[in-house]
């Protein structure tokens, strides 16, 4: 009898436009059991609209909560990195890496606030310097790094892959290749025997580290009176 009462109550709530998660909070049964009870319940347009609106509101609440957490974490990183300023100014390589990323790295923006560390260039020394810098100053491990090779169709892909695997000391499987369509007539100078494409460094799960680099750059600007 109790089981039937719970089923009838669940059906009543569903017809009133309650979601599965809302019903489960009131009736503690397995979700599979609830699905079985409600499979024949057809909702009206108004009821479906209510569920859709509730889903959208829940998504907005979740997005706002995540944003607040991100803002708090970013502020915490900013406050802590201020203590690094004295050491950065005495360490030329540390300083060089920050400036290098500020110039060539992917920045976090309003429409992409959780961008990981990405660094692109066609100069192999610059690429290798940033890799070593990331290991020394960010604690990045070799297995956390992948590479993307962007090369024009007119380029020699096999030759370029061989070039970059030798320079980077990695396997071909660590480099994803993206072909760029070549124009018949072009004013590009990066062609010919010494053209090996552009390499992009990707560091896994590095959104917080990206904010750390940005904070270092901000503290340096303040130190130099650039506000």
CSV table of C-alpha atoms in Angstrom, one decimal, residues 92-227:
chain,number,residue,atom,x,y,z
A,92,UNK,CA,66.5,36.6,-15.9
A,93,UNK,CA,65.1,33.3,-17.2
A,94,UNK,CA,62.0,33.5,-15.0
A,95,UNK,CA,61.4,37.0,-16.2
A,96,UNK,CA,62.1,36.1,-19.9
A,97,UNK,CA,59.5,33.3,-19.8
A,98,UNK,CA,56.8,35.5,-18.4
A,99,UNK,CA,57.4,38.2,-21.0
A,100,UNK,CA,57.6,35.5,-23.7
A,101,UNK,CA,54.2,34.1,-22.8
A,102,UNK,CA,52.7,37.5,-22.4
A,103,UNK,CA,53.7,38.2,-26.0
A,104,UNK,CA,53.0,34.9,-27.7
A,105,UNK,CA,50.8,32.8,-25.3
A,106,UNK,CA,47.0,32.3,-25.2
A,107,UNK,CA,45.3,34.7,-22.8
A,108,UNK,CA,42.2,34.1,-20.7
A,109,UNK,CA,39.3,36.3,-21.8
A,110,UNK,CA,35.7,36.9,-20.8
A,111,UNK,CA,34.5,34.5,-23.5
A,112,UNK,CA,37.1,31.9,-22.7
A,113,UNK,CA,37.9,32.4,-19.0
A,114,UNK,CA,39.4,28.9,-18.5
A,115,UNK,CA,41.8,28.7,-21.3
A,116,UNK,CA,44.8,26.5,-20.6
A,117,UNK,CA,48.4,27.4,-21.5
A,118,UNK,CA,49.0,27.4,-25.2
A,119,UNK,CA,52.1,28.9,-26.8
A,120,UNK,CA,52.7,29.1,-30.6
A,121,UNK,CA,55.7,30.0,-32.7
A,122,UNK,CA,57.7,28.7,-35.6
A,123,UNK,CA,61.1,29.4,-34.0
A,124,UNK,CA,62.3,26.1,-32.5
A,125,UNK,CA,64.6,27.8,-30.0
A,126,UNK,CA,61.7,29.9,-28.7
A,127,UNK,CA,59.5,26.8,-28.5
A,128,UNK,CA,62.2,24.8,-26.6
A,129,UNK,CA,63.0,27.7,-24.3
A,130,UNK,CA,59.3,27.9,-23.3
A,131,UNK,CA,59.1,24.2,-22.7
A,132,UNK,CA,62.1,24.2,-20.4
A,133,UNK,CA,60.8,27.3,-18.7
A,134,UNK,CA,57.4,25.6,-18.1
A,135,UNK,CA,59.2,22.6,-16.5
A,136,UNK,CA,61.4,24.8,-14.3
A,137,UNK,CA,59.0,27.5,-13.1
A,138,UNK,CA,55.6,25.9,-13.5
A,139,UNK,CA,56.5,22.3,-12.5
A,140,UNK,CA,55.2,20.9,-15.8
A,141,UNK,CA,56.0,17.3,-16.6
A,142,UNK,CA,56.9,16.1,-20.1
A,143,UNK,CA,53.7,13.9,-20.2
A,144,UNK,CA,51.5,16.9,-19.7
A,145,UNK,CA,52.7,18.5,-22.9
A,146,UNK,CA,51.3,17.9,-26.4
A,147,UNK,CA,52.0,19.7,-29.6
A,148,UNK,CA,50.0,20.9,-32.7
A,149,UNK,CA,51.7,21.4,-36.0
A,150,UNK,CA,50.1,23.9,-38.3
A,151,UNK,CA,51.5,23.6,-41.8
A,152,UNK,CA,50.4,24.8,-45.3
A,153,UNK,CA,49.5,22.1,-47.8
A,154,UNK,CA,52.4,23.2,-49.9
A,155,UNK,CA,54.8,22.4,-47.1
A,156,UNK,CA,56.7,19.1,-46.7
A,157,UNK,CA,54.8,17.4,-43.8
A,158,UNK,CA,57.1,14.4,-43.4
A,159,UNK,CA,60.2,16.6,-43.3
A,160,UNK,CA,58.5,19.0,-40.9
A,161,UNK,CA,57.5,16.2,-38.5
A,162,UNK,CA,61.0,14.8,-38.5
A,163,UNK,CA,62.4,18.3,-37.9
A,164,UNK,CA,60.1,19.0,-34.9
A,165,UNK,CA,60.4,15.5,-33.3
A,166,UNK,CA,64.2,16.0,-33.3
A,167,UNK,CA,64.0,19.5,-31.9
A,168,UNK,CA,61.5,18.7,-29.3
A,169,UNK,CA,62.7,15.2,-28.4
A,170,UNK,CA,59.2,13.8,-28.7
A,171,UNK,CA,57.4,11.1,-30.7
A,172,UNK,CA,55.4,11.8,-33.8
A,173,UNK,CA,52.3,10.6,-31.8
A,174,UNK,CA,52.7,13.7,-29.6
A,175,UNK,CA,52.2,16.0,-32.5
A,176,UNK,CA,48.8,16.5,-34.1
A,177,UNK,CA,49.0,17.9,-37.7
A,178,UNK,CA,46.7,20.6,-39.0
A,179,UNK,CA,46.9,21.4,-42.7
A,180,UNK,CA,46.3,24.9,-43.8
A,181,UNK,CA,45.0,25.6,-47.4
A,182,UNK,CA,47.7,27.3,-49.5
A,183,UNK,CA,46.8,30.1,-51.9
A,184,UNK,CA,48.1,29.9,-55.4
A,185,UNK,CA,49.6,33.4,-55.2
A,186,UNK,CA,51.0,34.5,-51.9
A,187,UNK,CA,53.3,37.1,-50.4
A,188,UNK,CA,54.3,34.8,-47.5
A,189,UNK,CA,58.0,34.7,-46.8
A,190,UNK,CA,57.8,31.5,-44.6
A,191,UNK,CA,58.1,29.1,-47.5
A,192,UNK,CA,60.9,27.1,-49.0
A,193,UNK,CA,63.5,24.7,-47.6
A,194,UNK,CA,63.4,26.2,-44.1
A,195,UNK,CA,59.7,26.2,-43.7
A,196,UNK,CA,58.6,23.7,-41.0
A,197,UNK,CA,55.2,25.2,-40.0
A,198,UNK,CA,54.1,26.6,-36.7
A,199,UNK,CA,54.1,24.6,-33.5
A,200,UNK,CA,51.6,25.1,-30.7
A,201,UNK,CA,52.4,23.9,-27.2
A,202,UNK,CA,49.4,22.7,-25.2
A,203,UNK,CA,49.7,22.0,-21.5
A,204,UNK,CA,47.0,19.9,-19.9
A,205,UNK,CA,44.8,21.1,-17.1
A,206,UNK,CA,46.7,24.4,-16.9
A,207,UNK,CA,44.0,27.1,-16.5
A,208,UNK,CA,45.2,28.0,-13.0
A,209,UNK,CA,48.8,28.2,-14.2
A,210,UNK,CA,47.7,30.5,-17.0
A,211,UNK,CA,46.2,32.8,-14.4
A,212,UNK,CA,49.5,32.5,-12.4
A,213,UNK,CA,51.5,33.8,-15.4
A,214,UNK,CA,49.0,36.6,-16.0
A,215,UNK,CA,49.4,37.6,-12.3
A,216,UNK,CA,53.2,37.6,-12.6
A,217,UNK,CA,52.9,39.9,-15.6
A,218,UNK,CA,50.5,42.2,-13.8
A,219,UNK,CA,52.8,42.5,-10.8
A,220,UNK,CA,55.7,43.3,-13.1
A,221,UNK,CA,53.7,46.1,-14.8
A,222,UNK,CA,52.8,47.6,-11.5
A,223,UNK,CA,56.4,47.4,-10.3
A,224,UNK,CA,57.5,49.3,-13.5
A,225,UNK,CA,54.7,51.9,-13.1
A,226,UNK,CA,52.6,50.6,-15.9
A,227,UNK,CA,49.0,50.5,-14.6
